[in-house]
Structures are given as structure tokens and as C-alpha cells.
Coordinates of C-alpha atoms in Angstrom, one line a residue:
X1 CA -18.4 -32.8 -7.5
X2 CA -17.1 -31.1 -10.6
X3 CA -13.3 -30.6 -11.2
X4 CA -13.5 -26.7 -11.0
X5 CA -15.4 -27.1 -7.7
X6 CA -12.8 -29.5 -6.4
X7 CA -9.9 -27.2 -7.2
X8 CA -11.7 -24.2 -5.7
X9 CA -12.7 -25.9 -2.5
X10 CA -9.1 -27.3 -2.2
X11 CA -7.7 -23.8 -2.2
X12 CA -10.3 -22.8 0.4
X13 CA -9.3 -25.7 2.6
X14 CA -5.6 -24.9 2.5
X15 CA -6.5 -21.2 3.2
X16 CA -8.6 -22.3 6.2
X17 CA -5.9 -24.5 7.6
X18 CA -3.3 -21.8 7.2
X19 CA -5.6 -19.3 8.9
X20 CA -6.0 -21.5 11.9
X21 CA -2.2 -22.1 12.2
X22 CA -1.3 -18.4 11.8
X23 CA -3.9 -17.5 14.5
X24 CA -2.1 -19.7 17.1
X25 CA 0.0 -17.9 19.8
X26 CA 3.3 -19.6 18.7
X27 CA 2.9 -18.2 15.2
X28 CA 3.3 -14.6 16.4
X29 CA 6.5 -13.1 17.8
X30 CA 4.6 -11.6 20.8
X31 CA 3.1 -15.0 21.7
X32 CA -0.5 -13.6 21.5
X33 CA -3.4 -14.9 19.4
X34 CA -3.5 -13.3 16.0
X35 CA -6.5 -11.3 14.9
X36 CA -8.7 -13.7 12.7
X37 CA -8.9 -11.1 9.8
X38 CA -5.1 -10.6 9.9
X39 CA -4.6 -14.4 9.8
X40 CA -7.1 -14.9 7.1
X41 CA -5.7 -12.1 5.0
X42 CA -2.1 -13.4 5.4
X43 CA -3.1 -17.0 4.7
X44 CA -5.1 -16.1 1.6
X45 CA -2.2 -13.9 0.4
X46 CA 0.3 -16.7 0.8
X47 CA -1.8 -19.5 -0.7
X48 CA -2.7 -17.2 -3.6
X49 CA 1.0 -16.3 -3.9
X50 CA 0.2 -12.6 -3.7
X51 CA 2.4 -11.1 -1.0
X52 CA 0.1 -8.4 0.2
X53 CA 0.2 -8.1 4.0
X54 CA -1.5 -6.1 6.7
X55 CA 1.4 -6.6 9.1
X56 CA 5.2 -6.5 8.9
X57 CA 5.9 -10.2 8.3
X58 CA 9.5 -10.0 9.5
X59 CA 8.6 -8.7 13.0
X60 CA 5.0 -9.8 13.5
X61 CA 5.4 -13.5 12.9
X62 CA 7.7 -15.8 14.9
X63 CA 10.1 -18.2 13.1
X64 CA 7.4 -20.9 13.3
X65 CA 4.8 -18.5 11.7
X66 CA 7.3 -17.6 9.0
X67 CA 7.8 -21.3 8.3
X68 CA 4.1 -21.8 7.9
X69 CA 4.0 -18.8 5.6
X70 CA 6.7 -20.4 3.4
X71 CA 4.8 -23.7 3.3
X72 CA 1.6 -21.9 2.3
X73 CA 3.4 -20.0 -0.5
X74 CA 5.0 -23.3 -1.7
X75 CA 1.6 -25.1 -1.8
X76 CA 0.0 -22.0 -3.5
X77 CA 2.8 -21.7 -6.1
X78 CA 2.6 -25.4 -7.0
X79 CA -1.2 -25.3 -7.0
X80 CA -3.5 -27.3 -4.8
X81 CA -3.8 -30.1 -7.4
X82 CA -0.1 -30.4 -8.0
X83 CA 0.7 -30.5 -4.2
X84 CA -1.9 -33.0 -3.4
X85 CA -1.2 -35.1 -6.4
X86 CA 2.5 -35.2 -5.5
X87 CA 1.5 -36.6 -2.1
X88 CA -0.5 -39.3 -3.8
X89 CA 2.5 -40.1 -6.0
X90 CA 4.7 -40.5 -2.9
X91 CA 2.3 -42.9 -1.2
X92 CA 1.8 -44.9 -4.4
X93 CA -1.8 -44.1 -5.2
X94 CA -2.7 -44.5 -8.9
X95 CA -4.5 -41.8 -10.8
X96 CA -8.0 -42.2 -12.1
X97 CA -9.5 -40.3 -15.0
X98 CA -11.0 -37.7 -12.7
X99 CA -7.6 -37.0 -11.2
X100 CA -6.0 -36.6 -14.6
X101 CA -8.7 -34.2 -15.7
X102 CA -8.2 -32.2 -12.6
X103 CA -4.5 -31.9 -13.2
X104 CA -5.2 -31.0 -16.8
X105 CA -7.4 -28.1 -15.8
X106 CA -5.3 -26.9 -12.9
X107 CA -2.1 -26.8 -15.1
X108 CA -4.0 -25.6 -18.2
X109 CA -2.7 -28.7 -20.2
X110 CA -4.2 -30.1 -23.4
X111 CA -3.5 -33.8 -22.7
X112 CA -4.1 -36.3 -20.0
X113 CA -1.1 -38.6 -20.4
X114 CA 1.9 -38.9 -18.1
X115 CA 0.4 -36.8 -15.3
X116 CA 2.5 -38.5 -12.6
X117 CA 5.7 -37.9 -14.5
X118 CA 4.7 -34.3 -15.1
X119 CA 4.1 -33.7 -11.4
X120 CA 7.5 -35.2 -10.5
X121 CA 9.2 -32.9 -13.1
X122 CA 7.4 -29.8 -11.7
X123 CA 8.6 -30.6 -8.2
X124 CA 12.1 -31.3 -9.5
X125 CA 12.3 -28.0 -11.4
X126 CA 10.9 -26.1 -8.4
X127 CA 13.6 -27.5 -6.0
X128 CA 16.4 -27.0 -8.5
X129 CA 15.6 -23.3 -9.0
X130 CA 14.8 -22.6 -5.3
X131 CA 18.0 -24.3 -4.0
X132 CA 20.1 -22.5 -6.7
X133 CA 18.5 -19.2 -5.5
X134 CA 19.3 -20.0 -1.9
X135 CA 23.0 -20.5 -2.6
X136 CA 23.2 -17.4 -4.8
X137 CA 21.5 -15.2 -2.2
X138 CA 23.7 -16.4 0.7
X139 CA 26.6 -14.2 -0.2
X140 CA 24.2 -11.2 -0.2
X141 CA 22.9 -11.7 3.3
X142 CA 25.9 -13.4 5.1
X143 CA 28.2 -10.4 5.6
X144 CA 25.5 -8.5 7.5
X145 CA 23.5 -11.2 9.3
X146 CA 25.9 -14.2 9.7
X147 CA 25.4 -17.6 8.1
X148 CA 22.5 -18.9 10.3
X149 CA 20.2 -15.9 9.8
X150 CA 21.4 -15.4 6.2
X151 CA 20.4 -19.0 5.4
X152 CA 16.8 -18.5 6.5
X153 CA 16.7 -15.1 4.7
X154 CA 17.9 -16.8 1.5
X155 CA 15.4 -19.7 1.9
X156 CA 12.4 -17.4 2.6
X157 CA 13.1 -15.0 -0.3
X158 CA 14.1 -17.6 -2.8
X159 CA 10.9 -19.6 -2.3
X160 CA 8.9 -16.3 -2.5
X161 CA 10.6 -15.1 -5.6
X162 CA 10.3 -18.4 -7.5
X163 CA 6.6 -18.7 -6.6
X164 CA 6.0 -15.1 -7.6
X165 CA 4.9 -14.1 -4.1
X166 CA 6.0 -10.8 -2.6
X167 CA 6.4 -11.6 1.1
X168 CA 9.7 -10.3 2.5
X169 CA 11.4 -10.3 5.9
X170 CA 12.6 -6.7 5.5
X171 CA 10.2 -3.9 6.3
X172 CA 11.2 -2.0 3.2
X173 CA 11.3 -5.1 0.9
X174 CA 14.6 -4.9 -1.0
X175 CA 15.0 -1.1 -0.9
X176 CA 18.1 -1.6 1.3
X177 CA 19.6 -3.8 -1.5
X178 CA 18.8 -1.4 -4.3
X179 CA 22.4 -1.3 -5.5
X180 CA 23.1 -5.1 -5.1
X181 CA 23.6 -6.4 -8.6
X182 CA 23.6 -10.0 -7.4
X183 CA 20.4 -9.7 -5.5
X184 CA 18.6 -7.9 -8.3
X185 CA 19.6 -10.4 -10.9
X186 CA 18.9 -13.5 -8.7
X187 CA 15.5 -12.3 -7.5
X188 CA 14.4 -11.2 -11.0
X189 CA 15.7 -14.4 -12.5
X190 CA 13.7 -16.5 -10.1
X191 CA 10.6 -14.4 -10.8
X192 CA 10.9 -14.6 -14.6
X193 CA 11.6 -18.4 -14.7
X194 CA 8.9 -19.1 -12.1
X195 CA 6.4 -17.1 -14.1
X196 CA 7.3 -18.3 -17.6
X197 CA 5.5 -21.7 -17.2
X198 CA 6.7 -25.2 -16.5
X199 CA 6.0 -26.3 -20.1
X200 CA 8.3 -23.7 -21.5
X201 CA 11.1 -24.6 -19.1
X202 CA 10.8 -28.3 -20.1
X203 CA 11.0 -27.5 -23.8
X204 CA 14.1 -25.3 -23.1
X205 CA 15.7 -28.1 -21.1
X206 CA 15.1 -30.6 -23.9
X207 CA 16.5 -28.3 -26.5
X208 CA 19.7 -27.6 -24.4
X209 CA 20.1 -31.3 -23.7
X210 CA 19.9 -32.2 -27.3
X211 CA 22.3 -29.5 -28.3
X212 CA 24.8 -30.6 -25.6
X213 CA 24.4 -34.3 -26.7
X214 CA 24.6 -33.1 -30.4
X215 CA 21.5 -35.0 -31.4
X216 CA 20.6 -34.4 -35.0
X217 CA 16.8 -34.2 -34.3
X218 CA 15.3 -30.8 -35.0
X219 CA 13.4 -29.5 -32.0
X220 CA 10.0 -27.9 -32.9
X221 CA 9.0 -25.4 -30.2
X222 CA 5.3 -25.1 -29.3
X223 CA 3.3 -22.0 -29.9
X224 CA 3.0 -21.6 -26.1
X225 CA 6.8 -21.2 -25.8
X226 CA 7.1 -18.8 -28.7
X227 CA 4.3 -16.6 -27.4
X228 CA 5.4 -16.7 -23.8
X229 CA 9.0 -15.9 -24.4
X230 CA 8.5 -13.3 -27.1
X231 CA 5.8 -11.5 -25.2
X232 CA 7.8 -11.6 -21.9
X233 CA 10.9 -10.2 -23.6
X234 CA 8.9 -7.3 -25.2
X235 CA 7.2 -6.4 -21.9
X236 CA 10.5 -6.6 -19.9
X237 CA 12.5 -4.5 -22.3
X238 CA 9.7 -2.0 -22.9
X239 CA 9.0 -1.8 -19.2
X240 CA 12.6 -1.2 -18.3
X241 CA 12.9 1.7 -20.8
X242 CA 9.5 3.1 -19.8
X243 CA 10.1 3.1 -16.0
X244 CA 13.6 4.6 -16.6
X245 CA 12.1 7.5 -18.6
X246 CA 9.1 8.1 -16.4
X247 CA 10.8 7.9 -13.0
X248 CA 14.3 9.2 -13.7
X249 CA 13.4 12.8 -12.7
X250 CA 11.4 11.7 -9.6
X251 CA 13.6 12.5 -6.6
X252 CA 11.6 10.1 -4.4
X253 CA 12.3 7.0 -6.6
X254 CA 15.1 7.1 -9.3
X255 CA 16.0 10.8 -9.3
X256 CA 18.9 10.6 -6.8
X257 CA 20.4 7.3 -8.0
X258 CA 23.5 6.7 -10.1
X259 CA 23.0 5.6 -13.7
X260 CA 23.8 2.0 -12.9
X261 CA 21.3 2.0 -10.0
X262 CA 18.7 3.7 -12.1
X263 CA 19.0 0.9 -14.7
X264 CA 18.9 -1.8 -12.0
X265 CA 15.8 -0.2 -10.4
X266 CA 14.0 0.2 -13.8
X267 CA 14.8 -3.5 -14.6
X268 CA 13.6 -4.7 -11.2
X269 CA 10.4 -2.6 -11.4
X270 CA 9.8 -4.0 -14.9
X271 CA 10.0 -7.6 -13.7
X272 CA 8.3 -7.4 -10.3
X273 CA 4.8 -6.5 -11.5
X274 CA 4.8 -9.8 -13.4
X275 CA 3.8 -10.9 -10.7
X276 CA 6.1 -11.0 -7.7
X277 CA 5.6 -8.0 -5.4
X278 CA 9.1 -7.2 -4.2
X279 CA 10.3 -3.7 -4.7
X280 CA 13.6 -1.7 -4.6
X281 CA 11.9 1.7 -4.6
X282 CA 9.1 3.2 -2.6
X283 CA 6.0 2.4 -4.6
X284 CA 3.9 4.9 -2.8
X285 CA 6.1 7.7 -4.0
X286 CA 6.0 6.9 -7.7
X287 CA 4.5 9.3 -10.2
X288 CA 0.9 8.6 -11.3
X289 CA 2.3 7.7 -14.7
X290 CA 4.6 5.1 -13.1
X291 CA 1.7 3.7 -11.0
X292 CA -0.6 3.4 -13.9
X293 CA 2.1 1.6 -16.0
X294 CA 2.7 -0.7 -13.1
X295 CA -1.1 -1.4 -12.9
X296 CA -1.1 -2.3 -16.6
X297 CA 1.9 -4.7 -16.2
X298 CA 0.3 -6.3 -13.1
X299 CA -3.0 -6.8 -15.0
X300 CA -1.1 -8.6 -17.8
X301 CA 0.8 -10.8 -15.4
X302 CA 2.9 -13.9 -16.2
X303 CA 2.5 -16.9 -18.5
X304 CA 0.1 -19.9 -18.2
X305 CA 1.4 -22.9 -16.3
X306 CA 3.7 -20.8 -14.1
X307 CA 3.4 -19.4 -10.6
X308 CA 2.3 -15.9 -11.6
X309 CA -1.2 -14.4 -12.0
X310 CA -2.8 -11.8 -14.2
X311 CA -4.7 -12.4 -17.5
X312 CA -1.5 -14.0 -18.8
X313 CA 0.8 -13.1 -21.7
X314 CA -0.9 -15.6 -24.1
X315 CA -4.3 -13.9 -23.5
X316 CA -2.7 -10.6 -24.4
X317 CA -1.2 -11.9 -27.6
X318 CA -4.5 -13.6 -28.7
X319 CA -6.4 -10.4 -28.2
X320 CA -3.8 -8.2 -29.9
X321 CA -3.7 -10.7 -32.8
X322 CA -7.5 -10.4 -33.1
X323 CA -7.2 -6.6 -33.3
X324 CA -4.4 -7.0 -35.9
X325 CA -6.6 -9.4 -38.0
X326 CA -9.5 -7.0 -37.9
X327 CA -7.3 -4.1 -39.0
X328 CA -5.9 -6.2 -41.9
X329 CA -9.3 -7.3 -43.0
X330 CA -8.6 -11.0 -42.2
X331 CA -11.1 -13.5 -40.9
X332 CA -8.5 -15.7 -39.3
X333 CA -6.4 -15.0 -36.2
X334 CA -2.8 -16.0 -36.8
X335 CA 0.2 -16.4 -34.5
X336 CA 3.6 -17.6 -35.9
X337 CA 1.9 -19.0 -39.0
X338 CA -0.6 -20.9 -36.9
X339 CA -4.4 -20.3 -36.8
X340 CA -5.9 -19.7 -33.4
X341 CA -9.1 -21.8 -32.8
X342 CA -12.3 -19.9 -32.1
X343 CA -12.8 -21.5 -28.7
X344 CA -9.4 -20.0 -27.5
X345 CA -10.4 -16.6 -28.8
X346 CA -13.7 -16.8 -26.9
X347 CA -11.8 -18.0 -23.8
X348 CA -9.4 -15.0 -24.1
X349 CA -12.3 -12.6 -24.4
X350 CA -14.0 -14.3 -21.4
X351 CA -10.9 -14.0 -19.3
X352 CA -10.5 -10.3 -20.2
X353 CA -14.1 -9.4 -19.5
X354 CA -14.3 -11.4 -16.3
X355 CA -11.1 -9.9 -15.0
X356 CA -12.1 -6.3 -15.8
X357 CA -15.5 -6.9 -14.2
X358 CA -13.8 -8.3 -11.0
X359 CA -11.4 -5.3 -10.8
X360 CA -14.2 -2.8 -11.4
X361 CA -16.5 -4.3 -8.8
X362 CA -13.7 -4.6 -6.1
X363 CA -12.6 -1.0 -6.8
X364 CA -16.1 0.3 -6.4
X365 CA -16.7 -1.6 -3.2
X366 CA -13.4 -0.4 -1.6
X367 CA -14.2 3.1 -2.8
X368 CA -17.5 2.9 -0.9
X369 CA -16.0 1.4 2.3
X370 CA -12.9 3.7 2.3
X371 CA -13.8 6.9 0.5
X372 CA -10.9 8.9 1.9
X373 CA -8.3 6.8 0.0
X374 CA -7.1 8.1 -3.4
X375 CA -8.7 6.3 -6.4
X376 CA -5.3 5.5 -8.0
X377 CA -4.2 3.8 -4.7
X378 CA -7.4 1.7 -4.5
X379 CA -7.2 0.6 -8.1
X380 CA -3.5 -0.2 -7.6
X381 CA -4.3 -2.3 -4.6
X382 CA -7.2 -4.2 -6.3
X383 CA -5.2 -5.0 -9.4
X384 CA -2.3 -6.1 -7.3
X385 CA -4.6 -8.4 -5.4
X386 CA -6.4 -9.8 -8.5
X387 CA -3.2 -10.4 -10.4
X388 CA -1.6 -11.9 -7.2
X389 CA 1.3 -9.5 -7.3
X390 CA 1.7 -8.1 -3.8
X391 CA 2.9 -4.6 -4.6
X392 CA 1.3 -1.9 -2.6
X393 CA 1.4 1.9 -2.2
X394 CA 1.3 1.4 1.5
X395 CA -2.4 1.4 2.2
X396 CA -3.0 -2.3 2.9
X397 CA -2.7 -2.2 6.7
X398 CA -4.8 0.9 6.9
X399 CA -7.9 -0.1 5.0
X400 CA -11.1 -1.0 6.8
X401 CA -12.0 -4.6 7.7
X402 CA -14.6 -4.6 4.9
X403 CA -12.0 -3.6 2.4
X404 CA -9.7 -6.3 3.6
X405 CA -12.4 -8.9 3.0
X406 CA -12.9 -7.5 -0.5
X407 CA -9.2 -7.9 -1.2
X408 CA -9.2 -11.4 0.2
X409 CA -12.0 -12.4 -2.2
X410 CA -10.2 -10.6 -5.0
X411 CA -6.9 -12.5 -4.3
X412 CA -8.8 -15.8 -4.3
X413 CA -10.6 -15.1 -7.6
X414 CA -7.3 -14.1 -9.2
X415 CA -5.5 -17.2 -8.1
X416 CA -8.1 -19.8 -8.9
X417 CA -9.0 -18.1 -12.2
X418 CA -12.1 -16.3 -13.2
X419 CA -13.3 -18.9 -15.7
X420 CA -12.6 -21.9 -13.4
X421 CA -14.3 -20.2 -10.5
X422 CA -17.4 -19.5 -12.7
X423 CA -17.3 -23.2 -13.7
X424 CA -17.2 -24.2 -10.0
X425 CA -20.3 -22.1 -9.3
X426 CA -22.3 -22.9 -12.4
X427 CA -21.2 -26.5 -12.9
X428 CA -20.0 -28.2 -16.1
X429 CA -21.0 -26.5 -19.3
X430 CA -23.6 -28.2 -21.4
X431 CA -23.0 -28.0 -25.1
X432 CA -26.0 -27.5 -27.3
X433 CA -26.7 -28.7 -30.8
X434 CA -29.1 -25.8 -31.5
X435 CA -27.8 -23.2 -33.9
X436 CA -29.4 -19.8 -34.6
X437 CA -29.4 -17.6 -37.7
X438 CA -26.6 -15.0 -38.0
X439 CA -27.3 -11.3 -38.1
X440 CA -24.9 -8.3 -38.3
X441 CA -24.5 -5.9 -35.4
X442 CA -22.9 -2.5 -35.3
X443 CA -19.8 -2.5 -33.1
X444 CA -16.9 -0.1 -32.5

């Protein structure tokens, strides 16, 4: 079995187990069996760290069901290969070449060495950030709910924020905490660090460690780090300004807020499409301009190696750098004085084309099954599912069963990755030594 097929089937297996567990009577607060489509949708959304839900998670599922949900989100955020490999490390199983290749493809790495150490580091970083988030969120929830309930709320939302999933135990997500500076900063911080990529976090840690220890060695940052951080900063700042300007006069979102809360809401709305799914405003009442901007941010998503989805910041930068090279009449694509290999350019184009095709197909199918829903709402829902975001204009629970199945497939494709999924279906690529003559073609 090929590595892409192993990874894809692994995610399907986890989704299937999660579906069965969520269907059981003790997973629902009513004690009844859960509808299979509801269980499948919720399990897929959790494993794909999306956060879209057809029920109110906080009231529909029992404590046991919510625990299952957190476990599925954790496994989905780490990735099937990371989670299973960590279990192999714990029981002392040594890695073969096939295991290392699977980890390489699952984490989008360039090398095969030190796979076990990498997995340990990823688990360690995950626990550090999630536990820190729990302690920082406790003061937010304790005054209203008491320490016991507040602890579970902090655990649930910290795990979901770090893994860029959007499940919440409040019916209105975080609208009730719109003015809480601490919650806004903690949740957005977890989302950003979770989505920036483990490789970037490791490099930042090494840099800070060397500075503290005053080591004379000069740290050379990778191109991944430079692109991920610079692109994320540009998107976060531009998004905050854009949402502030677009929604400031909308009385249903920012219009009636104080200046401080407008800035907080704009910042939160700039972060959460990349790709978390929490919200501090009513998404369904945003302007069409605000919705379309959110769709664009969701489609871009987070950075490679992190817990977020989308086409990724690096793909965006490669494609924009290609455009810049064409406009400048250059035959090389450069980023930070480094030439981008042709195979990466082709991969970026493949990701973009495959992603657009998936979104278009899913949007058409849902438009056919649910013709009474506005197009912008359908497109928003599809992109949210594909980019594993979880934001919704409020139509998720009301779409038809066929539309739910389309969204389930879209979430799965977005989490596994369009190219990896194609590789799983078609098998390993077979390079050819045949070269054909070149010929010009009119484009543009």
C-alpha cells in the first residue's frame, strides 16, 4: 500500500471509530442514539479539525461525548501519522524506512532523519501550549462558572484553539466574551502558534535559547520560517485593518461597539479564518464584502506543518512571486534571495487548481441540492469546510442530508490534502525519461 493511501485510510479509520463512539447513547446528553449523519459529520469535522457542526455541541453531547470530541480534535490536529507514530515510540517500536517516508509526507518534511525525536518534540510543544492556554483561560471562565466547570471549558477551548478547530461549548461561540481582552489574546495566540508550523516554532525556540545562553553562533533561519512569518504578519495586519473598515458601520457586527472592542473584534476576525472557526461577532450578519474577505482568508489558510488548513501561506507566496517574476521579465522565481525550484512551483499550481476545482464542484452540488440558500452562504460554507475553518453563516444545521455528505467529503479532502489524496487514488507517480519538443502557447 502506498504512503498517501495509508495516510488517507488512517484518517478514514479514525473518523469511523469516532462516528461509532458519538452514535452511542452515553455520548448524547439525552441518552438517545445519535443520528448516523450527525455523528459522521461531527466526527469528520473533529478529525479534520474543522469545527463545523450540525448540532449545538455544548448541549447536545454529554461530558463523555465532549471528551471524545476533544480526543478526535487532538488526533486530527497532530495528524494520523504523528499520533500513531507517537504510540509506536511509547511502546518502543523502531521505525522502518516506510514509516519515515510516511512521516515525511504527512508533515511535509524534506528529510527522513530523527523522525522519532521530531514526534516527541511535536507532542511536547503541543502539550506546553495547550496547558499554558488552559491556565490563562481559567481566570476568564472561573468567576461565572466556578473552578470545576471552568477547568473543562478551558481544556476544551484551549485544545480546539491550538488545533485550529472551531468547536465551542457556547451556543454563540465567543460572542459573549467579545470585550474580554484576555480571552481574545489567548485564543488568537493559540490559533496563530498552532497554525504557524512546528518547524517554525522549533527554529524560534533554538534562536531564543541561543540568545539567552549568549552563544556566538549565528542562527540561519530557513526560507520556510521567513515566508510563514512574513506572510502571516501581512495577512493579520491587513485583515485587521480591512475588517475594521468594512464592518465598522454595520450595526449588526461592529457598529455599536466601542473603539477598543471594534479593534478586538477586527483582530479576532482577522485571525480566526486562518483556520480556527471561533467568532466574536455574528458571521451571518456580516456584509457581503466582509463575508467575501473572510472567504479569501479561509482559502489561504495557515502555514505548512501546522494544525491549520487552506492552500497555505507558502503556496500563496510562491504564486505571487511567480506573478512578480513574470511582470519583471525574469525567468527565475526568487524569495529572499533564494531561487524556488520548478517542482515546488508546479506543486503550488497543482494545489491551487485542485483546491479551486474542489470548491467549485462542492458549491455546485450544494447549490443543486439546496437551491433556496443564497450563493454567498453556500460558497462560505464550502470554503470553510475545505480549508478546515469551521466558521458558518448559520446554515450548517439546516442544509439537506445530501449537502451534509458533500461537506463531509470536502472537509476530508481539505484535511488530507488535495495532492496527497490524488496520490492515494492514482498510486505513486512514475517519472518518465521521455522529453518532448517545446512550443509556445498564447496565455493571458
